[in-house]
PDB file of C-alpha atoms and ligand atoms in Angstrom:
ATOM      1  CA  UNK A   1      28.125 -95.603 -65.351  1.00  0.00           C
ATOM      2  CA  UNK A   2      25.019 -96.305 -66.816  1.00  0.00           C
ATOM      3  CA  UNK A   3      21.950 -98.734 -66.021  1.00  0.00           C
ATOM      4  CA  UNK A   4      19.168 -99.858 -66.702  1.00  0.00           C
ATOM      5  CA  UNK A   5      15.817-101.732 -64.273  1.00  0.00           C
ATOM      6  CA  UNK A   6      13.492-104.323 -65.483  1.00  0.00           C
ATOM      7  CA  UNK A   7      10.415-104.709 -63.317  1.00  0.00           C
ATOM      8  CA  UNK A   8       8.126-108.607 -63.269  1.00  0.00           C
ATOM      9  CA  UNK A   9       5.525-105.256 -63.891  1.00  0.00           C
ATOM     10  CA  UNK A  10       3.573-106.414 -59.939  1.00  0.00           C
ATOM     11  CA  UNK A  11       2.873-103.232 -57.811  1.00  0.00           C
ATOM     12  CA  UNK A  12       6.225-104.784 -55.081  1.00  0.00           C
ATOM     13  CA  UNK A  13       9.211-104.420 -57.769  1.00  0.00           C
ATOM     14  CA  UNK A  14       7.871-101.611 -59.734  1.00  0.00           C
ATOM     15  CA  UNK A  15       7.673 -99.834 -56.142  1.00  0.00           C
ATOM     16  CA  UNK A  16      11.084-100.903 -55.782  1.00  0.00           C
ATOM     17  CA  UNK A  17      12.042-100.499 -58.959  1.00  0.00           C
ATOM     18  CA  UNK A  18      11.574 -96.682 -59.295  1.00  0.00           C
ATOM     19  CA  UNK A  19      13.453 -96.421 -55.301  1.00  0.00           C
ATOM     20  CA  UNK A  20      16.498 -97.567 -56.838  1.00  0.00           C
ATOM     21  CA  UNK A  21      16.254 -95.565 -60.136  1.00  0.00           C
ATOM     22  CA  UNK A  22      15.942 -92.779 -57.804  1.00  0.00           C
ATOM     23  CA  UNK A  23      19.172 -93.685 -55.312  1.00  0.00           C
ATOM     24  CA  UNK A  24      20.893 -94.344 -58.294  1.00  0.00           C
ATOM     25  CA  UNK A  25      20.414 -91.617 -60.285  1.00  0.00           C
ATOM     26  CA  UNK A  26      20.943 -89.468 -56.903  1.00  0.00           C
ATOM     27  CA  UNK A  27      24.390 -91.338 -56.927  1.00  0.00           C
ATOM     28  CA  UNK A  28      25.014 -89.568 -60.480  1.00  0.00           C
ATOM     29  CA  UNK A  29      24.575 -92.895 -62.839  1.00  0.00           C
ATOM     30  CA  UNK A  30      22.682 -92.813 -65.747  1.00  0.00           C
ATOM     31  CA  UNK A  31      19.660 -94.221 -66.718  1.00  0.00           C
ATOM     32  CA  UNK A  32      20.324 -95.564 -70.322  1.00  0.00           C
ATOM     33  CA  UNK A  33      17.634 -98.472 -70.757  1.00  0.00           C
ATOM     34  CA  UNK A  34      19.192 -99.710 -74.799  1.00  0.00           C
ATOM     35  CA  UNK A  35      22.817-100.134 -73.769  1.00  0.00           C
ATOM     36  CA  UNK A  36      23.299-100.413 -70.176  1.00  0.00           C
ATOM     37  CA  UNK A  37      26.515-101.474 -67.887  1.00  0.00           C
ATOM     38  CA  UNK A  38      24.321-103.345 -65.418  1.00  0.00           C
ATOM     39  CA  UNK A  39      20.574-103.823 -65.714  1.00  0.00           C
ATOM     40  CA  UNK A  40      18.416-105.295 -62.580  1.00  0.00           C
ATOM     41  CA  UNK A  41      16.104-106.881 -62.395  1.00  0.00           C
ATOM     42  CA  UNK A  42      13.435-106.495 -60.371  1.00  0.00           C
ATOM     43  CA  UNK A  43      11.155-109.661 -59.511  1.00  0.00           C
ATOM     44  CA  UNK A  44      11.999-113.420 -60.207  1.00  0.00           C
ATOM     45  CA  UNK A  45      14.104-115.458 -62.186  1.00  0.00           C
ATOM     46  CA  UNK A  46      11.221-115.242 -64.806  1.00  0.00           C
ATOM     47  CA  UNK A  47      12.242-111.691 -64.848  1.00  0.00           C
ATOM     48  CA  UNK A  48      16.006-112.203 -64.872  1.00  0.00           C
ATOM     49  CA  UNK A  49      15.220-114.175 -68.586  1.00  0.00           C
ATOM     50  CA  UNK A  50      13.606-111.076 -69.443  1.00  0.00           C
ATOM     51  CA  UNK A  51      16.110-109.351 -69.140  1.00  0.00           C
ATOM     52  CA  UNK A  52      18.528-111.988 -70.682  1.00  0.00           C
ATOM     53  CA  UNK A  53      16.835-112.216 -73.903  1.00  0.00           C
ATOM     54  CA  UNK A  54      16.595-107.845 -74.622  1.00  0.00           C
ATOM     55  CA  UNK A  55      19.974-107.532 -73.649  1.00  0.00           C
ATOM     56  CA  UNK A  56      21.171-111.096 -75.440  1.00  0.00           C
ATOM     57  CA  UNK A  57      23.112-108.794 -77.855  1.00  0.00           C
ATOM     58  CA  UNK A  58      25.365-107.631 -75.978  1.00  0.00           C
ATOM     59  CA  UNK A  59      26.807-109.460 -73.210  1.00  0.00           C
ATOM     60  CA  UNK A  60      30.062-109.126 -73.042  1.00  0.00           C
ATOM     61  CA  UNK A  61      29.017-104.763 -72.237  1.00  0.00           C
ATOM     62  CA  UNK A  62      25.999-105.398 -69.262  1.00  0.00           C
ATOM     63  CA  UNK A  63      26.524-107.537 -66.454  1.00  0.00           C
ATOM     64  CA  UNK A  64      23.147-108.677 -64.543  1.00  0.00           C
ATOM     65  CA  UNK A  65      22.316-108.011 -60.851  1.00  0.00           C
ATOM     66  CA  UNK A  66      18.785-110.309 -59.199  1.00  0.00           C
ATOM     67  CA  UNK A  67      16.620-108.808 -56.818  1.00  0.00           C
ATOM     68  CA  UNK A  68      13.331-111.431 -56.426  1.00  0.00           C
ATOM     69  CA  UNK A  69      10.187-109.726 -54.407  1.00  0.00           C
ATOM     70  CA  UNK A  70       8.741-113.633 -54.776  1.00  0.00           C
ATOM     71  CA  UNK A  71      10.741-116.309 -53.270  1.00  0.00           C
ATOM     72  CA  UNK A  72      14.271-116.660 -53.237  1.00  0.00           C
ATOM     73  CA  UNK A  73      15.427-117.278 -57.261  1.00  0.00           C
ATOM     74  CA  UNK A  74      18.846-118.509 -58.805  1.00  0.00           C
ATOM     75  CA  UNK A  75      19.703-115.301 -59.757  1.00  0.00           C
ATOM     76  CA  UNK A  76      17.258-113.029 -58.055  1.00  0.00           C
ATOM     77  CA  UNK A  77      19.321-113.472 -54.931  1.00  0.00           C
ATOM     78  CA  UNK A  78      19.068-110.466 -53.001  1.00  0.00           C
ATOM     79  CA  UNK A  79      15.843-109.303 -51.684  1.00  0.00           C
ATOM     80  CA  UNK A  80      14.624-106.003 -51.346  1.00  0.00           C
ATOM     81  CA  UNK A  81      15.419-105.049 -47.758  1.00  0.00           C
ATOM     82  CA  UNK A  82      19.259-105.413 -48.710  1.00  0.00           C
ATOM     83  CA  UNK A  83      18.063-102.581 -51.766  1.00  0.00           C
ATOM     84  CA  UNK A  84      20.276 -99.446 -50.480  1.00  0.00           C
ATOM     85  CA  UNK A  85      23.464-101.762 -49.664  1.00  0.00           C
ATOM     86  CA  UNK A  86      22.759-103.178 -53.229  1.00  0.00           C
ATOM     87  CA  UNK A  87      22.265 -99.250 -54.498  1.00  0.00           C
ATOM     88  CA  UNK A  88      25.565 -97.884 -52.893  1.00  0.00           C
ATOM     89  CA  UNK A  89      27.704-101.429 -53.490  1.00  0.00           C
ATOM     90  CA  UNK A  90      26.747-100.940 -57.794  1.00  0.00           C
ATOM     91  CA  UNK A  91      27.474 -96.486 -57.071  1.00  0.00           C
ATOM     92  CA  UNK A  92      30.586 -96.786 -54.900  1.00  0.00           C
ATOM     93  CA  UNK A  93      32.630-100.079 -55.843  1.00  0.00           C
ATOM     94  CA  UNK A  94      34.308-102.106 -58.108  1.00  0.00           C
ATOM     95  CA  UNK A  95      32.285-105.011 -58.589  1.00  0.00           C
ATOM     96  CA  UNK A  96      33.416-108.847 -59.435  1.00  0.00           C
ATOM     97  CA  UNK A  97      31.850-109.921 -62.276  1.00  0.00           C
ATOM     98  CA  UNK A  98      31.006-113.819 -62.446  1.00  0.00           C
ATOM     99  CA  UNK A  99      29.714-115.996 -66.103  1.00  0.00           C
ATOM    100  CA  UNK A 100      27.853-118.549 -66.396  1.00  0.00           C
ATOM    101  CA  UNK A 101      28.013-120.373 -70.209  1.00  0.00           C
ATOM    102  CA  UNK A 102      25.002-120.524 -72.381  1.00  0.00           C
ATOM    103  CA  UNK A 103      23.584-123.174 -74.831  1.00  0.00           C
ATOM    104  CA  UNK A 104      23.807-121.817 -78.712  1.00  0.00           C
ATOM    105  CA  UNK A 105      20.436-123.524 -80.332  1.00  0.00           C
ATOM    106  CA  UNK A 106      20.605-123.714 -84.332  1.00  0.00           C
ATOM    107  CA  UNK A 107      17.457-124.210 -86.521  1.00  0.00           C
ATOM    108  CA  UNK A 108      17.955-125.442 -89.969  1.00  0.00           C
ATOM    109  CA  UNK A 109      15.744-125.064 -92.689  1.00  0.00           C
ATOM    110  CA  UNK A 110      14.631-127.698 -95.340  1.00  0.00           C
ATOM    111  CA  UNK A 111      14.476-125.164 -98.088  1.00  0.00           C
ATOM    112  CA  UNK A 112      16.935-122.080 -98.943  1.00  0.00           C
ATOM    113  CA  UNK A 113      19.010-122.725 -97.000  1.00  0.00           C
ATOM    114  CA  UNK A 114      17.983-120.642 -93.763  1.00  0.00           C
ATOM    115  CA  UNK A 115      18.847-121.245 -90.290  1.00  0.00           C
ATOM    116  CA  UNK A 116      18.107-119.647 -87.015  1.00  0.00           C
ATOM    117  CA  UNK A 117      20.190-118.964 -83.582  1.00  0.00           C
ATOM    118  CA  UNK A 118      19.485-118.772 -80.652  1.00  0.00           C
ATOM    119  CA  UNK A 119      21.038-118.763 -77.111  1.00  0.00           C
ATOM    120  CA  UNK A 120      19.179-119.758 -74.357  1.00  0.00           C
ATOM    121  CA  UNK A 121      20.291-119.020 -70.209  1.00  0.00           C
ATOM    122  CA  UNK A 122      17.858-122.089 -68.528  1.00  0.00           C
ATOM    123  CA  UNK A 123      17.038-124.529 -71.986  1.00  0.00           C
ATOM    124  CA  UNK A 124      15.453-125.277 -75.047  1.00  0.00           C
ATOM    125  CA  UNK A 125      13.772-128.235 -75.575  1.00  0.00           C
ATOM    126  CA  UNK A 126      12.163-129.530 -78.670  1.00  0.00           C
ATOM    127  CA  UNK A 127       8.629-131.693 -78.662  1.00  0.00           C
ATOM    128  CA  UNK A 128       6.796-132.558 -81.536  1.00  0.00           C
ATOM    129  CA  UNK A 129       3.181-130.735 -82.109  1.00  0.00           C
ATOM    130  CA  UNK A 130       1.074-133.471 -82.083  1.00  0.00           C
ATOM    131  CA  UNK A 131       1.747-136.804 -80.677  1.00  0.00           C
ATOM    132  CA  UNK A 132       5.257-138.869 -80.283  1.00  0.00           C
ATOM    133  CA  UNK A 133       7.733-136.763 -80.449  1.00  0.00           C
ATOM    134  CA  UNK A 134      10.384-138.442 -83.073  1.00  0.00           C
ATOM    135  CA  UNK A 135      14.069-137.821 -83.386  1.00  0.00           C
ATOM    136  CA  UNK A 136      17.455-138.592 -84.385  1.00  0.00           C
ATOM    137  CA  UNK A 137      19.567-138.070 -81.736  1.00  0.00           C
ATOM    138  CA  UNK A 138      23.992-137.507 -83.196  1.00  0.00           C
ATOM    139  CA  UNK A 139      26.680-136.841 -80.906  1.00  0.00           C
ATOM    140  CA  UNK A 140      29.690-134.654 -82.610  1.00  0.00           C
ATOM    141  CA  UNK A 141      27.829-135.877 -85.783  1.00  0.00           C
ATOM    142  CA  UNK A 142      27.126-139.472 -84.717  1.00  0.00           C
ATOM    143  CA  UNK A 143      24.176-141.996 -85.005  1.00  0.00           C
ATOM    144  CA  UNK A 144      23.249-141.573 -81.709  1.00  0.00           C
ATOM    145  CA  UNK A 145      19.680-143.265 -80.981  1.00  0.00           C
ATOM    146  CA  UNK A 146      16.172-142.392 -82.380  1.00  0.00           C
ATOM    147  CA  UNK A 147      14.021-140.802 -79.554  1.00  0.00           C
ATOM    148  CA  UNK A 148      10.927-141.682 -79.314  1.00  0.00           C
ATOM    149  CA  UNK A 149       9.151-140.031 -75.973  1.00  0.00           C
ATOM    150  CA  UNK A 150       7.276-136.735 -74.756  1.00  0.00           C
ATOM    151  CA  UNK A 151      10.506-134.789 -76.033  1.00  0.00           C
ATOM    152  CA  UNK A 152      14.077-133.388 -75.193  1.00  0.00           C
ATOM    153  CA  UNK A 153      15.504-130.537 -72.676  1.00  0.00           C
ATOM    154  CA  UNK A 154      18.349-129.432 -73.632  1.00  0.00           C
ATOM    155  CA  UNK A 155      19.877-127.395 -71.065  1.00  0.00           C
ATOM    156  CA  UNK A 156      23.116-125.188 -69.103  1.00  0.00           C
ATOM    157  CA  UNK A 157      24.809-125.017 -66.117  1.00  0.00           C
ATOM    158  CA  UNK A 158      22.696-122.511 -64.798  1.00  0.00           C
ATOM    159  CA  UNK A 159      19.740-124.034 -66.318  1.00  0.00           C
ATOM    160  CA  UNK A 160      20.475-127.375 -64.591  1.00  0.00           C
ATOM    161  CA  UNK A 161      18.269-126.394 -61.370  1.00  0.00           C
ATOM    162  CA  UNK A 162      15.117-125.658 -63.427  1.00  0.00           C
ATOM    163  CA  UNK A 163      13.375-127.648 -65.980  1.00  0.00           C
ATOM    164  CA  UNK A 164      16.070-130.217 -66.545  1.00  0.00           C
ATOM    165  CA  UNK A 165      16.116-131.056 -62.612  1.00  0.00           C
ATOM    166  CA  UNK A 166      11.896-131.683 -62.909  1.00  0.00           C
ATOM    167  CA  UNK A 167      13.527-134.718 -65.308  1.00  0.00           C
ATOM    168  CA  UNK A 168      16.008-136.314 -63.628  1.00  0.00           C
ATOM    169  CA  UNK A 169      18.715-134.223 -64.386  1.00  0.00           C
ATOM    170  CA  UNK A 170      21.771-133.666 -62.947  1.00  0.00           C
ATOM    171  CA  UNK A 171      22.692-130.753 -61.348  1.00  0.00           C
ATOM    172  CA  UNK A 172      26.454-128.858 -63.028  1.00  0.00           C
ATOM    173  CA  UNK A 173      28.115-126.206 -61.040  1.00  0.00           C
ATOM    174  CA  UNK A 174      27.737-123.362 -63.701  1.00  0.00           C
ATOM    175  CA  UNK A 175      31.929-123.082 -63.778  1.00  0.00           C
ATOM    176  CA  UNK A 176      31.899-126.135 -65.650  1.00  0.00           C
ATOM    177  CA  UNK A 177      31.393-125.205 -69.575  1.00  0.00           C
ATOM    178  CA  UNK A 178      28.693-128.072 -70.224  1.00  0.00           C
ATOM    179  CA  UNK A 179      25.465-128.613 -71.261  1.00  0.00           C
ATOM    180  CA  UNK A 180      22.743-131.359 -70.100  1.00  0.00           C
ATOM    181  CA  UNK A 181      20.210-133.200 -72.372  1.00  0.00           C
ATOM    182  CA  UNK A 182      17.317-135.069 -70.388  1.00  0.00           C
ATOM    183  CA  UNK A 183      14.876-137.370 -71.668  1.00  0.00           C
ATOM    184  CA  UNK A 184      11.068-136.857 -71.167  1.00  0.00           C
ATOM    185  CA  UNK A 185       9.194-139.282 -70.460  1.00  0.00           C
ATOM    186  CA  UNK A 186      10.718-141.955 -73.759  1.00  0.00           C
ATOM    187  CA  UNK A 187       8.785-145.092 -74.810  1.00  0.00           C
ATOM    188  CA  UNK A 188      10.868-147.978 -74.126  1.00  0.00           C
ATOM    189  CA  UNK A 189      10.338-150.886 -74.765  1.00  0.00           C
ATOM    190  CA  UNK A 190      11.319-154.914 -76.591  1.00  0.00           C
ATOM    191  CA  UNK A 191      11.301-152.304 -80.311  1.00  0.00           C
ATOM    192  CA  UNK A 192      12.501-148.878 -79.084  1.00  0.00           C
ATOM    193  CA  UNK A 193      15.590-148.266 -77.180  1.00  0.00           C
ATOM    194  CA  UNK A 194      17.113-144.810 -75.904  1.00  0.00           C
ATOM    195  CA  UNK A 195      20.075-144.209 -73.380  1.00  0.00           C
ATOM    196  CA  UNK A 196      17.299-143.729 -70.443  1.00  0.00           C
ATOM    197  CA  UNK A 197      19.848-141.310 -69.194  1.00  0.00           C
ATOM    198  CA  UNK A 198      21.152-137.349 -68.975  1.00  0.00           C
ATOM    199  CA  UNK A 199      23.772-136.820 -70.896  1.00  0.00           C
ATOM    200  CA  UNK A 200      26.201-134.161 -70.754  1.00  0.00           C
ATOM    201  CA  UNK A 201      28.816-133.079 -73.390  1.00  0.00           C
ATOM    202  CA  UNK A 202      31.643-131.305 -72.882  1.00  0.00           C
ATOM    203  CA  UNK A 203      32.195-127.286 -75.054  1.00  0.00           C
ATOM    204  CA  UNK A 204      33.771-129.350 -78.496  1.00  0.00           C
ATOM    205  CA  UNK A 205      31.257-131.914 -79.005  1.00  0.00           C
ATOM    206  CA  UNK A 206      27.380-131.161 -80.732  1.00  0.00           C
ATOM    207  CA  UNK A 207      24.228-132.595 -80.008  1.00  0.00           C
ATOM    208  CA  UNK A 208      22.271-132.667 -82.901  1.00  0.00           C
ATOM    209  CA  UNK A 209      18.201-133.470 -83.155  1.00  0.00           C
ATOM    210  CA  UNK A 210      17.208-134.510 -87.219  1.00  0.00           C
ATOM    211  CA  UNK A 211      13.551-134.907 -87.498  1.00  0.00           C
ATOM    212  CA  UNK A 212      12.702-138.894 -88.812  1.00  0.00           C
ATOM    213  CA  UNK A 213       8.753-138.083 -90.322  1.00  0.00           C
ATOM    214  CA  UNK A 214       6.584-134.718 -89.702  1.00  0.00           C
ATOM    215  CA  UNK A 215       9.456-131.899 -89.959  1.00  0.00           C
ATOM    216  CA  UNK A 216       7.226-129.167 -87.119  1.00  0.00           C
ATOM    217  CA  UNK A 217       8.724-129.195 -83.613  1.00  0.00           C
ATOM    218  CA  UNK A 218       7.918-127.255 -80.445  1.00  0.00           C
ATOM    219  CA  UNK A 219      10.843-125.415 -79.766  1.00  0.00           C
ATOM    220  CA  UNK A 220      11.391-122.644 -76.192  1.00  0.00           C
ATOM    221  CA  UNK A 221      14.350-121.214 -75.560  1.00  0.00           C
ATOM    222  CA  UNK A 222      13.733-120.401 -71.756  1.00  0.00           C
ATOM    223  CA  UNK A 223      10.472-118.419 -71.388  1.00  0.00           C
ATOM    224  CA  UNK A 224       9.804-118.692 -75.265  1.00  0.00           C
ATOM    225  CA  UNK A 225       7.354-121.071 -77.526  1.00  0.00           C
ATOM    226  CA  UNK A 226       8.554-120.970 -80.737  1.00  0.00           C
ATOM    227  CA  UNK A 227       6.983-122.920 -83.726  1.00  0.00           C
ATOM    228  CA  UNK A 228       9.377-124.225 -86.069  1.00  0.00           C
ATOM    229  CA  UNK A 229       8.512-125.579 -89.509  1.00  0.00           C
ATOM    230  CA  UNK A 230      10.531-127.320 -92.118  1.00  0.00           C
ATOM    231  CA  UNK A 231      12.637-128.382 -90.228  1.00  0.00           C
ATOM    232  CA  UNK A 232      15.887-129.855 -91.447  1.00  0.00           C
ATOM    233  CA  UNK A 233      18.111-130.064 -87.749  1.00  0.00           C
ATOM    234  CA  UNK A 234      18.115-127.967 -84.472  1.00  0.00           C
ATOM    235  CA  UNK A 235      21.748-128.363 -83.345  1.00  0.00           C
ATOM    236  CA  UNK A 236      22.752-127.776 -79.785  1.00  0.00           C
ATOM    237  CA  UNK A 237      26.115-126.355 -77.918  1.00  0.00           C
ATOM    238  CA  UNK A 238      27.835-124.321 -75.658  1.00  0.00           C
ATOM    239  CA  UNK A 239      27.418-120.825 -76.587  1.00  0.00           C
ATOM    240  CA  UNK A 240      30.754-119.016 -77.518  1.00  0.00           C
ATOM    241  CA  UNK A 241      29.270-115.964 -75.419  1.00  0.00           C
ATOM    242  CA  UNK A 242      28.682-115.994 -71.395  1.00  0.00           C
ATOM    243  CA  UNK A 243      26.314-114.505 -69.456  1.00  0.00           C
ATOM    244  CA  UNK A 244      28.169-111.901 -66.594  1.00  0.00           C
ATOM    245  CA  UNK A 245      27.072-111.771 -63.634  1.00  0.00           C
ATOM    246  CA  UNK A 246      27.859-107.956 -61.022  1.00  0.00           C
ATOM    247  CA  UNK A 247      29.160-109.794 -57.714  1.00  0.00           C
ATOM    248  CA  UNK A 248      28.434-107.818 -54.158  1.00  0.00           C
ATOM    249  CA  UNK A 249      28.970-110.609 -51.844  1.00  0.00           C
ATOM    250  CA  UNK A 250      29.906-113.900 -52.408  1.00  0.00           C
ATOM    251  CA  UNK A 251      26.566-116.632 -52.493  1.00  0.00           C
ATOM    252  CA  UNK A 252      28.378-119.663 -53.759  1.00  0.00           C
ATOM    253  CA  UNK A 253      26.286-121.938 -56.735  1.00  0.00           C
ATOM    254  CA  UNK A 254      25.831-124.872 -53.802  1.00  0.00           C
ATOM    255  CA  UNK A 255      24.246-122.836 -51.051  1.00  0.00           C
ATOM    256  CA  UNK A 256      21.481-121.343 -53.108  1.00  0.00           C
ATOM    257  CA  UNK A 257      21.131-124.263 -54.880  1.00  0.00           C
ATOM    258  CA  UNK A 258      20.267-125.825 -50.968  1.00  0.00           C
ATOM    259  CA  UNK A 259      18.827-122.711 -49.808  1.00  0.00           C
ATOM    260  CA  UNK A 260      16.397-122.675 -53.156  1.00  0.00           C
ATOM    261  CA  UNK A 261      15.707-126.780 -52.190  1.00  0.00           C
ATOM    262  CA  UNK A 262      16.295-128.106 -48.948  1.00  0.00           C
ATOM    263  CA  UNK A 263      16.268-125.318 -46.385  1.00  0.00           C
ATOM    264  CA  UNK A 264      17.170-122.200 -46.006  1.00  0.00           C
ATOM    265  CA  UNK A 265      16.712-121.561 -42.469  1.00  0.00           C
ATOM    266  CA  UNK A 266      20.467-122.942 -41.087  1.00  0.00           C
TER     267      UNK A 266
HETATM  268  P1  NAD B   1       7.150-119.590 -63.996  1.00  0.00           P
HETATM  269  O1  NAD B   1       7.053-118.405 -64.305  1.00  0.00           O
HETATM  270  O2  NAD B   1       6.632-120.976 -64.986  1.00  0.00           O
HETATM  271  O3  NAD B   1       8.749-120.593 -63.478  1.00  0.00           O
HETATM  272  C1  NAD B   1       9.116-121.801 -63.424  1.00  0.00           C
HETATM  273  C2  NAD B   1       9.791-121.263 -61.686  1.00  0.00           C
HETATM  274  O4  NAD B   1      11.123-121.751 -62.680  1.00  0.00           O
HETATM  275  C3  NAD B   1       9.553-120.596 -61.643  1.00  0.00           C
HETATM  276  O5  NAD B   1       9.651-121.146 -59.761  1.00  0.00           O
HETATM  277  C4  NAD B   1      11.506-120.182 -61.622  1.00  0.00           C
HETATM  278  O6  NAD B   1      11.871-119.263 -60.216  1.00  0.00           O
HETATM  279  C5  NAD B   1      11.956-121.142 -61.823  1.00  0.00           C
HETATM  280  N1  NAD B   1      13.676-121.246 -62.468  1.00  0.00           N
HETATM  281  C6  NAD B   1      13.609-120.621 -63.050  1.00  0.00           C
HETATM  282  N2  NAD B   1      14.503-120.844 -63.911  1.00  0.00           N
HETATM  283  C7  NAD B   1      14.956-121.049 -62.934  1.00  0.00           C
HETATM  284  C8  NAD B   1      17.180-121.537 -61.608  1.00  0.00           C
HETATM  285  N3  NAD B   1      17.548-121.758 -63.281  1.00  0.00           N
HETATM  286  N4  NAD B   1      17.380-122.776 -61.449  1.00  0.00           N
HETATM  287  C9  NAD B   1      16.783-123.127 -60.553  1.00  0.00           C
HETATM  288  N5  NAD B   1      14.417-122.740 -60.782  1.00  0.00           N
HETATM  289  C10 NAD B   1      14.683-121.550 -61.887  1.00  0.00           C
HETATM  290  O7  NAD B   1       7.940-119.787 -65.651  1.00  0.00           O
HETATM  291  P2  NAD B   1       9.266-119.002 -66.043  1.00  0.00           P
HETATM  292  O8  NAD B   1       9.318-117.715 -65.156  1.00  0.00           O
HETATM  293  O9  NAD B   1       8.996-118.188 -66.739  1.00  0.00           O
HETATM  294  O10 NAD B   1      10.692-119.885 -66.659  1.00  0.00           O
HETATM  295  C11 NAD B   1      10.838-120.385 -67.587  1.00  0.00           C
HETATM  296  C12 NAD B   1      11.779-121.269 -67.046  1.00  0.00           C
HETATM  297  O11 NAD B   1      10.188-122.283 -66.296  1.00  0.00           O
HETATM  298  C13 NAD B   1      11.756-122.695 -68.235  1.00  0.00           C
HETATM  299  O12 NAD B   1      13.106-121.739 -68.435  1.00  0.00           O
HETATM  300  C14 NAD B   1      12.318-123.606 -67.570  1.00  0.00           C
HETATM  301  O13 NAD B   1      13.184-123.871 -66.868  1.00  0.00           O
HETATM  302  C15 NAD B   1      10.545-124.144 -66.294  1.00  0.00           C
HETATM  303  N6  NAD B   1      10.117-124.552 -66.260  1.00  0.00           N
HETATM  304  C16 NAD B   1      10.089-125.635 -65.489  1.00  0.00           C
HETATM  305  C17 NAD B   1       9.079-126.702 -65.957  1.00  0.00           C
HETATM  306  C18 NAD B   1       9.099-126.849 -64.342  1.00  0.00           C
HETATM  307  O14 NAD B   1      10.031-128.002 -63.292  1.00  0.00           O
HETATM  308  N7  NAD B   1       8.595-129.148 -64.887  1.00  0.00           N
HETATM  309  C19 NAD B   1       8.343-127.422 -66.889  1.00  0.00           C
HETATM  310  C20 NAD B   1       8.476-125.459 -67.499  1.00  0.00           C
HETATM  311  C21 NAD B   1       9.544-124.717 -67.554  1.00  0.00           C
END
């Protein structure tokens, strides 16, 4: 089996990365940074987001494991004290694979029929470059509303505990193939109106945003922020691809939610 390890880059994560690499090589596993069967991310959720984007073109071949060197992460759920156990499990045990849905983002431009496609593990957000974001929101090709406000956030189920949660969105179990659209400070008064609630769309529904005036937007995909000019539309849907996590022990999603947001002492 071939493995790769990505580190957050701080000294604690780097030390742990080197230790795990040595252990795994001792078990005769092969280190392959380009085509790993397993990618171990050491750091936090941000490190796993980085690893996901690095290997996003081979999601059917690379499974992920997250070790956290700070506080408990949603994706990084192994603690440094467990790495010996983890290394033995990786080397000796056939692992179970857990799949989570991803978000597909397709940005189409006004000229030349160009488009770019991204996959997000957490979410994609759209904001204006300057001033209020004004966009028409279509669901399944039908006009739904004209949104005015700070922006819109479209998240995956596993990303629903991240930015989406801070916006008042619901937490979705990752076994649901769905995406969630949450508003950022919409303008609602006698003139302007939005639905005001987060929307949860199933995997056969698309949400498309179309510019009303200015066609330039700041679009985030997880930790990446990109400026897109001359945009014709931004389309969101559940991606065909999935992220695969190698699981060696049960750590149910709701327990992770509890331990992260309520308390990890009981
Ligand atoms: P960062 O270092 O600012 O991390 C933000 C925090 O989000 C970290 O504590 C991380 O553990 C947590 N996080 C990431 N994914 C999570 C998930 N799926 N569930 C629960 N918590 C999660 O930024 P980064 O490391 O580059 O991560 C980018 C992410 O930051 C984005 O995908 C977005 O979800 C999040 N973010 C959140 C807010 C907010 O809550 N207001 C604002 C901007 C970005």
